[in-house]
PDB file of C-alpha atoms in Angstrom:
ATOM      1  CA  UNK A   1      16.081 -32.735  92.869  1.00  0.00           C
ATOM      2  CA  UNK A   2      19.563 -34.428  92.559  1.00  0.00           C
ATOM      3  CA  UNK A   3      22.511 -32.721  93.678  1.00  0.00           C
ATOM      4  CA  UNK A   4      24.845 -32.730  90.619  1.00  0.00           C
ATOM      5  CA  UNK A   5      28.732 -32.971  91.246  1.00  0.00           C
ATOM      6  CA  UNK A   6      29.818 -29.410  90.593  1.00  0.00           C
ATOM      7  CA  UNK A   7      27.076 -27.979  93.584  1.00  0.00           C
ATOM      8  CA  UNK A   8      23.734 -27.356  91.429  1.00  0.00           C
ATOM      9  CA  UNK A   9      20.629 -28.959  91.050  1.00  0.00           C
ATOM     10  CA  UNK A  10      19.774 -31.345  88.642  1.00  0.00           C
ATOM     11  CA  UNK A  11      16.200 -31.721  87.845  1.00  0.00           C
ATOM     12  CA  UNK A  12      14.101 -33.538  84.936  1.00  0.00           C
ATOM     13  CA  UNK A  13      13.716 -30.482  82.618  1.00  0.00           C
ATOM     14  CA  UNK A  14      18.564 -30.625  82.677  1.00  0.00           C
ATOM     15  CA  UNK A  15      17.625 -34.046  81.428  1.00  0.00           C
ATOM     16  CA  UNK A  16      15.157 -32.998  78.915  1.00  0.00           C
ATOM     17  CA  UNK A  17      16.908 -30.418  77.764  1.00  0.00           C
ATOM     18  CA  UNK A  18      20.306 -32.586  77.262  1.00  0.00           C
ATOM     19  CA  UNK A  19      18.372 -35.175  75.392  1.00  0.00           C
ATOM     20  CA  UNK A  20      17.101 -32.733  73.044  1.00  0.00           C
ATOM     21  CA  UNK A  21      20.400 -31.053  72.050  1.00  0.00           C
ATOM     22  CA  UNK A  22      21.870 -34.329  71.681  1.00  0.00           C
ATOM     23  CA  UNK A  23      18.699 -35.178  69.266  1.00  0.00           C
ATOM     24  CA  UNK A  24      19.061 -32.152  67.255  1.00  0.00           C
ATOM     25  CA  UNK A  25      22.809 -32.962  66.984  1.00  0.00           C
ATOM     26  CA  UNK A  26      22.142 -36.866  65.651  1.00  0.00           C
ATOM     27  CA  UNK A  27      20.058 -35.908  62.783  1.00  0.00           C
ATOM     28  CA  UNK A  28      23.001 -34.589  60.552  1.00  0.00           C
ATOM     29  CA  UNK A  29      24.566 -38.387  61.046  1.00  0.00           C
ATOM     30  CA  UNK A  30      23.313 -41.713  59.030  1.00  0.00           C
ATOM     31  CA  UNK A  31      21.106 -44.015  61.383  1.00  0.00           C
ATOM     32  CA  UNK A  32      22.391 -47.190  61.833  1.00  0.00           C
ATOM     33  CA  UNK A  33      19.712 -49.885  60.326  1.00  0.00           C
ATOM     34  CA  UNK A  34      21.341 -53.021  61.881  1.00  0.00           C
ATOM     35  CA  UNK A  35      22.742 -53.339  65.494  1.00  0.00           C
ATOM     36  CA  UNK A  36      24.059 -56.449  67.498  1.00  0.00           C
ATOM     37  CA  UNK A  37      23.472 -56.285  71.280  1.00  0.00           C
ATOM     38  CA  UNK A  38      25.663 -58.859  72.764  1.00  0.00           C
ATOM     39  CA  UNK A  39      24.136 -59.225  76.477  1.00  0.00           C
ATOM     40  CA  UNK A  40      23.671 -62.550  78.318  1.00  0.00           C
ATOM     41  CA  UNK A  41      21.144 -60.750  80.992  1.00  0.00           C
ATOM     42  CA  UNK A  42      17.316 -61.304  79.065  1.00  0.00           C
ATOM     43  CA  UNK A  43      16.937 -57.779  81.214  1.00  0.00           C
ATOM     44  CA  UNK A  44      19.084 -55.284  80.477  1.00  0.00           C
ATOM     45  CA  UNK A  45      19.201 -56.773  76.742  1.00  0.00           C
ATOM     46  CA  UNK A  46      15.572 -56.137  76.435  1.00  0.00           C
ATOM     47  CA  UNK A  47      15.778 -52.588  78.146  1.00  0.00           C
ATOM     48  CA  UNK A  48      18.451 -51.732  75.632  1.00  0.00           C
ATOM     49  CA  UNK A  49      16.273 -52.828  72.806  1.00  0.00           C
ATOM     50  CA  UNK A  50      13.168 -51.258  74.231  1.00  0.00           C
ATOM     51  CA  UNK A  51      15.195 -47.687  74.286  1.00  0.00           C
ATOM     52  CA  UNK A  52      16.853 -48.155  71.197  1.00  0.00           C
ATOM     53  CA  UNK A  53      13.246 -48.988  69.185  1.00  0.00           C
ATOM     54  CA  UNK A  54      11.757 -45.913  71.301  1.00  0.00           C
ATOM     55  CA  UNK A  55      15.193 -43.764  69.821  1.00  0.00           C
ATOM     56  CA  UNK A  56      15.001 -45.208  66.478  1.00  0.00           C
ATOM     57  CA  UNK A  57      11.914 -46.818  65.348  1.00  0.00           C
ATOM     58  CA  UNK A  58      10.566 -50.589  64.965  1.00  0.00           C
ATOM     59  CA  UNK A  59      11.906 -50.689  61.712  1.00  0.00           C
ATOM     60  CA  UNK A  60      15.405 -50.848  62.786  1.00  0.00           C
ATOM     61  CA  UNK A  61      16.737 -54.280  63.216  1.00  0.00           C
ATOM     62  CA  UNK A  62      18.055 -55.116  66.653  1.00  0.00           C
ATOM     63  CA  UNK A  63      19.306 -58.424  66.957  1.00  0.00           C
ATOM     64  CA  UNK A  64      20.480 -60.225  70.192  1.00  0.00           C
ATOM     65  CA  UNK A  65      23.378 -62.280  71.324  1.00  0.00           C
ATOM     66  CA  UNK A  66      23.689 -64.046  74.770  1.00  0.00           C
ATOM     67  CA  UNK A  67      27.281 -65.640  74.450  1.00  0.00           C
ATOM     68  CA  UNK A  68      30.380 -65.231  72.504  1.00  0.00           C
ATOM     69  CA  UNK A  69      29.561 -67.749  70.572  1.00  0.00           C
ATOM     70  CA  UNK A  70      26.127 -66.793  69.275  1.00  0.00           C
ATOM     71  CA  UNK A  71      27.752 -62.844  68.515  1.00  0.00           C
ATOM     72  CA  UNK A  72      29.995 -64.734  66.495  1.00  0.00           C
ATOM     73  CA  UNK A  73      27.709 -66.168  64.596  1.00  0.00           C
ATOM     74  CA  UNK A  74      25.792 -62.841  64.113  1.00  0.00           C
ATOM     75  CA  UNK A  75      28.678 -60.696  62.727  1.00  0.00           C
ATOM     76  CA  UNK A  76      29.314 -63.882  60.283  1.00  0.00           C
ATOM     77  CA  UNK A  77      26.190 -63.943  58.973  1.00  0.00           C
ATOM     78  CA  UNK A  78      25.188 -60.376  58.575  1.00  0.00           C
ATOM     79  CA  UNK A  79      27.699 -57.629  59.707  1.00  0.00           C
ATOM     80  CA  UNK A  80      25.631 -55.441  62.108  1.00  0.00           C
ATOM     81  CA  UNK A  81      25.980 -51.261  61.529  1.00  0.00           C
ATOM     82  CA  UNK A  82      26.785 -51.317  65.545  1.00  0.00           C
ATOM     83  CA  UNK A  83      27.528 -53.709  68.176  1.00  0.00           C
ATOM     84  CA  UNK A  84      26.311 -52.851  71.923  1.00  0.00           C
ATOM     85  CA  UNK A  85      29.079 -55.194  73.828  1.00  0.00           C
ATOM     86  CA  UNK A  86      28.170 -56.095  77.516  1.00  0.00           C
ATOM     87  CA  UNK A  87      31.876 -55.864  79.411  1.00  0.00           C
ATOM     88  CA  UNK A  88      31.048 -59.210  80.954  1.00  0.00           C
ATOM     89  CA  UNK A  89      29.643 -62.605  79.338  1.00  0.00           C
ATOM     90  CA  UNK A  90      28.858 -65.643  81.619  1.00  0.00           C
ATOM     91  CA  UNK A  91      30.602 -68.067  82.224  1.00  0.00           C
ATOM     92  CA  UNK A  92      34.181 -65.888  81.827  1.00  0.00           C
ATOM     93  CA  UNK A  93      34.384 -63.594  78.465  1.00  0.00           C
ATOM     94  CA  UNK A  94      35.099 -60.317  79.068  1.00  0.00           C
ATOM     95  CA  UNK A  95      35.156 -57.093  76.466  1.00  0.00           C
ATOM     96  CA  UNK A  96      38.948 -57.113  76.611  1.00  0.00           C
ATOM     97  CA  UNK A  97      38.772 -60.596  75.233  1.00  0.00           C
ATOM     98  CA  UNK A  98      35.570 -60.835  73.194  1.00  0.00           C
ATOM     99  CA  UNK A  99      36.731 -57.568  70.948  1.00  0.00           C
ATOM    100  CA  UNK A 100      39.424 -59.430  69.097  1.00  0.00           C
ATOM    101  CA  UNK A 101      37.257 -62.301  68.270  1.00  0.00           C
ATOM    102  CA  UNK A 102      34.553 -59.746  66.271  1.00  0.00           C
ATOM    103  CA  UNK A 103      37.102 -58.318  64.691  1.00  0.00           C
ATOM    104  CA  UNK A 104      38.783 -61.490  63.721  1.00  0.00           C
ATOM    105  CA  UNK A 105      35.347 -62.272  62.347  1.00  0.00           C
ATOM    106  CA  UNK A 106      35.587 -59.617  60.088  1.00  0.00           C
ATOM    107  CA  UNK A 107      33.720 -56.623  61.674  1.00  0.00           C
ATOM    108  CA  UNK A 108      35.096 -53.742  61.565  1.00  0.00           C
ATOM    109  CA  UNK A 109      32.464 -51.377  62.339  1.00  0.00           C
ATOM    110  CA  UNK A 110      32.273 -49.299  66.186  1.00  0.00           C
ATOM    111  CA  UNK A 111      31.370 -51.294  69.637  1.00  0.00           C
ATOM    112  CA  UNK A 112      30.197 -49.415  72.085  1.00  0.00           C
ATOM    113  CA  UNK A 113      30.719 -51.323  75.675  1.00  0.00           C
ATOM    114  CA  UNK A 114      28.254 -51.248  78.434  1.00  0.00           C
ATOM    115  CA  UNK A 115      29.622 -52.375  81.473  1.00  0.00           C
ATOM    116  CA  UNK A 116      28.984 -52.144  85.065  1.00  0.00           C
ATOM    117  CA  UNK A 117      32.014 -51.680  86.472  1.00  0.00           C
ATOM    118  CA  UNK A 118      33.359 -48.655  84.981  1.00  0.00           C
ATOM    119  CA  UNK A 119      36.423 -46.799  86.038  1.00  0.00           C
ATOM    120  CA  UNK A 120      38.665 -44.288  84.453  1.00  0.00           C
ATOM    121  CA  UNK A 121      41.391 -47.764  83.725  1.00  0.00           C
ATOM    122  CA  UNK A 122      38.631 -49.813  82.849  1.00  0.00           C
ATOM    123  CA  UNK A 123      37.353 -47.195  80.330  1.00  0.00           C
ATOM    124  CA  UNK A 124      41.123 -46.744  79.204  1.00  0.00           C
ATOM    125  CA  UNK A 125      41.629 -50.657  78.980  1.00  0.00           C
ATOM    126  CA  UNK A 126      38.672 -50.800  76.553  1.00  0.00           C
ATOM    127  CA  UNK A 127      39.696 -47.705  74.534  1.00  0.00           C
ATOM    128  CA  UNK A 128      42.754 -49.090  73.815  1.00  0.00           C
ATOM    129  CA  UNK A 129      40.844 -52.538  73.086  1.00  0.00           C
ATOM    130  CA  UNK A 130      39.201 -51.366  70.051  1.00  0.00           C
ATOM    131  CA  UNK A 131      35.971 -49.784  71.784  1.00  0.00           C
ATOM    132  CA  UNK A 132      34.565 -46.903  69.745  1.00  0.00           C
ATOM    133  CA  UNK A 133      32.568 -45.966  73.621  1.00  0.00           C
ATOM    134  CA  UNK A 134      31.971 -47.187  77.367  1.00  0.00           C
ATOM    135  CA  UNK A 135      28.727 -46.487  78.911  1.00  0.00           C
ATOM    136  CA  UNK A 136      27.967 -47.638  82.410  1.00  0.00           C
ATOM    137  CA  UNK A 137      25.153 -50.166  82.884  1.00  0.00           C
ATOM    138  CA  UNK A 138      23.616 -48.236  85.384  1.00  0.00           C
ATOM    139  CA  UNK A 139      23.317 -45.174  82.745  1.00  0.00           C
ATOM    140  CA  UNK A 140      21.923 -46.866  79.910  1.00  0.00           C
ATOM    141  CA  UNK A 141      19.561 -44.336  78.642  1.00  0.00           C
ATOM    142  CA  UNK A 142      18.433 -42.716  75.612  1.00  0.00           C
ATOM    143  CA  UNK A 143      20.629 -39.868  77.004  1.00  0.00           C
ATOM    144  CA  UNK A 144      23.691 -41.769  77.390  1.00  0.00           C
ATOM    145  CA  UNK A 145      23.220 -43.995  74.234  1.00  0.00           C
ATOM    146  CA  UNK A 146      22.498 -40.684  72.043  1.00  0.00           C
ATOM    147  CA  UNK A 147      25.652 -39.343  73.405  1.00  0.00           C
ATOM    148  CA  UNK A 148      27.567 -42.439  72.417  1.00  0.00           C
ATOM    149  CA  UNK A 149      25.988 -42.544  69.184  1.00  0.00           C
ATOM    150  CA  UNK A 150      27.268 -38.872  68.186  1.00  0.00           C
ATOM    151  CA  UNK A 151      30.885 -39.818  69.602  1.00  0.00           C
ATOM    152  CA  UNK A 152      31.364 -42.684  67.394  1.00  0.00           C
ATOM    153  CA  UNK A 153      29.007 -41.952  64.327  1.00  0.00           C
ATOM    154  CA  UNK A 154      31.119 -38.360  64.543  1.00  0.00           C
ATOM    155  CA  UNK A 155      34.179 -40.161  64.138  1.00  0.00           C
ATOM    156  CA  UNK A 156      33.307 -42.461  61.623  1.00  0.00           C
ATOM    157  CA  UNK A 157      32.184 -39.156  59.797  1.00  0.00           C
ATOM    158  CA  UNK A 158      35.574 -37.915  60.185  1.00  0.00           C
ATOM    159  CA  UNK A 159      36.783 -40.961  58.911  1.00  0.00           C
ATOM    160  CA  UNK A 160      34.492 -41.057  56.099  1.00  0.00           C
ATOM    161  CA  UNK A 161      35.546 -37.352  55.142  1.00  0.00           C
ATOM    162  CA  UNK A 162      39.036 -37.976  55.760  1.00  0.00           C
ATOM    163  CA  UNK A 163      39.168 -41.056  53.131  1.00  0.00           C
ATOM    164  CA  UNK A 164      36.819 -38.856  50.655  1.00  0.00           C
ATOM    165  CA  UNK A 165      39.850 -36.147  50.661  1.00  0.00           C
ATOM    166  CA  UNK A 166      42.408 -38.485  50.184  1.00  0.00           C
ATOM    167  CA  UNK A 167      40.642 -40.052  47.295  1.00  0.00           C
ATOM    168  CA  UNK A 168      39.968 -36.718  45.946  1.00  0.00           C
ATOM    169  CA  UNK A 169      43.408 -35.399  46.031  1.00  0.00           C
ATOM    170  CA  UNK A 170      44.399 -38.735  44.701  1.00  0.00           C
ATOM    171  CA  UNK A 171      41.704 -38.834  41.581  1.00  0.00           C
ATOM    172  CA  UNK A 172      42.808 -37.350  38.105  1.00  0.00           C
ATOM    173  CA  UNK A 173      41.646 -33.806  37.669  1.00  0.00           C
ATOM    174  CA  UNK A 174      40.088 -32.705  34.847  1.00  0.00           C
ATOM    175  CA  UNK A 175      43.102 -31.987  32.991  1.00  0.00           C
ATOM    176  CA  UNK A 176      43.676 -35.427  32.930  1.00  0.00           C
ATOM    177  CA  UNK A 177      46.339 -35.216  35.843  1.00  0.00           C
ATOM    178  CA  UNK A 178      46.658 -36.902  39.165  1.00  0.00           C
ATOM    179  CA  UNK A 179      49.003 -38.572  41.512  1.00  0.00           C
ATOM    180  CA  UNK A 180      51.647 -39.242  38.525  1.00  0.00           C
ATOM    181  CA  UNK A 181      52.166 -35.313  37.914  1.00  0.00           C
ATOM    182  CA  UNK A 182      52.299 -34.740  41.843  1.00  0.00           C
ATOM    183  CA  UNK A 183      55.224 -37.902  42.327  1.00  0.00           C
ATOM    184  CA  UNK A 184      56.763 -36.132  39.066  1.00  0.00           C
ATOM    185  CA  UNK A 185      56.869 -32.578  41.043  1.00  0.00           C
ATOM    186  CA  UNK A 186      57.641 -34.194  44.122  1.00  0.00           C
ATOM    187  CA  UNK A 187      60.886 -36.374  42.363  1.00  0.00           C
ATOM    188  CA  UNK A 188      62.292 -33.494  40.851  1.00  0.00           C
ATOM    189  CA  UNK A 189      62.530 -31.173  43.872  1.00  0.00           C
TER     190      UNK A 189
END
């Protein structure tokens, strides 16, 4: 058994257990039918495909980039539902610079950043970047990608719901009024 921060064991069945909440929590969100993983090690770009097929299913469509370049070219030609960013691209791209070139590409959908050198500024620094999540390389499981998943698909939820209210209270009732009567009510107080 692991020692676990706080003191108490760890064991396989904490695992188990973990990865089935966070199972039972993803079914109420829309899977994603086409992700990007931009990774220039053949490795851990196969072992991220591997566990997302396992998560998902084969018929989910998991394309691969190895270089800026190449992810480029991806998100121009199809935008992917996800992008799985590696923090570091050979020869010298890094997340903090790659992010703005997606989104200059036009995709505006959530990264999720898997780097190996994670700290609490790091994290932070890729927040702030335009990262939806940061997962450490060593952690890449279906754990730690579920719990990524429910972060950002939560939030785009909330998003989604959000922009449904707004267009809601903005739509004309069935009166036939809308936003006009509202400015109207709102100009005369």
């Amino acid at each position: 058994m692991v020692k676990a921060a706080s003191g108490r064991q760890r064991s396989g069945g904490d695992h188990l257990t973990k990865r089935s909440d966070l199972t039972r929590a993803r079914h109420g969100f829309a899977e994603p039918k086409d992700l990007l993983i931009v990774e220039d090690e053949t490795f851990d770009a196969d072992r991220l495909r591997a566990t997302l097929h396992v998560m998902f299913g084969y018929e989910m469509q998991v394309r691969r980039a190895s270089t800026l370049g190449s992810a480029l070219d991806c998100v121009i030609e199809r935008k992917p539902d996800l992008i799985f960013l590696d923090d570091i691209l050979k020869p010298n791209d890094t997340a903090m610079s790659t992010i703005p070139f997606l989104r200059r590409c036009g995709y505006e959908g959530p990264l999720i950043v898997i780097s190996g050198q994670v700290t609490r500024k790091r994290r932070s620094e890729l927040l702030s970047a335009g990262a939806a999540e940061v997962i450490h390389k060593d952690d890449v499981d279906s754990v730690a990608i579920t719990e990524a998943l429910t972060k950002v698909l939560d939030a785009v939820g909330c998003a989604d719901d959000e922009a449904d209210a707004a267009n809601a209270s903005s739509a004309p009732h069935a009166d036939g009024s809308g936003d006009d009567e509202t400015a109207q009510t709102s100009a005369k107080k």
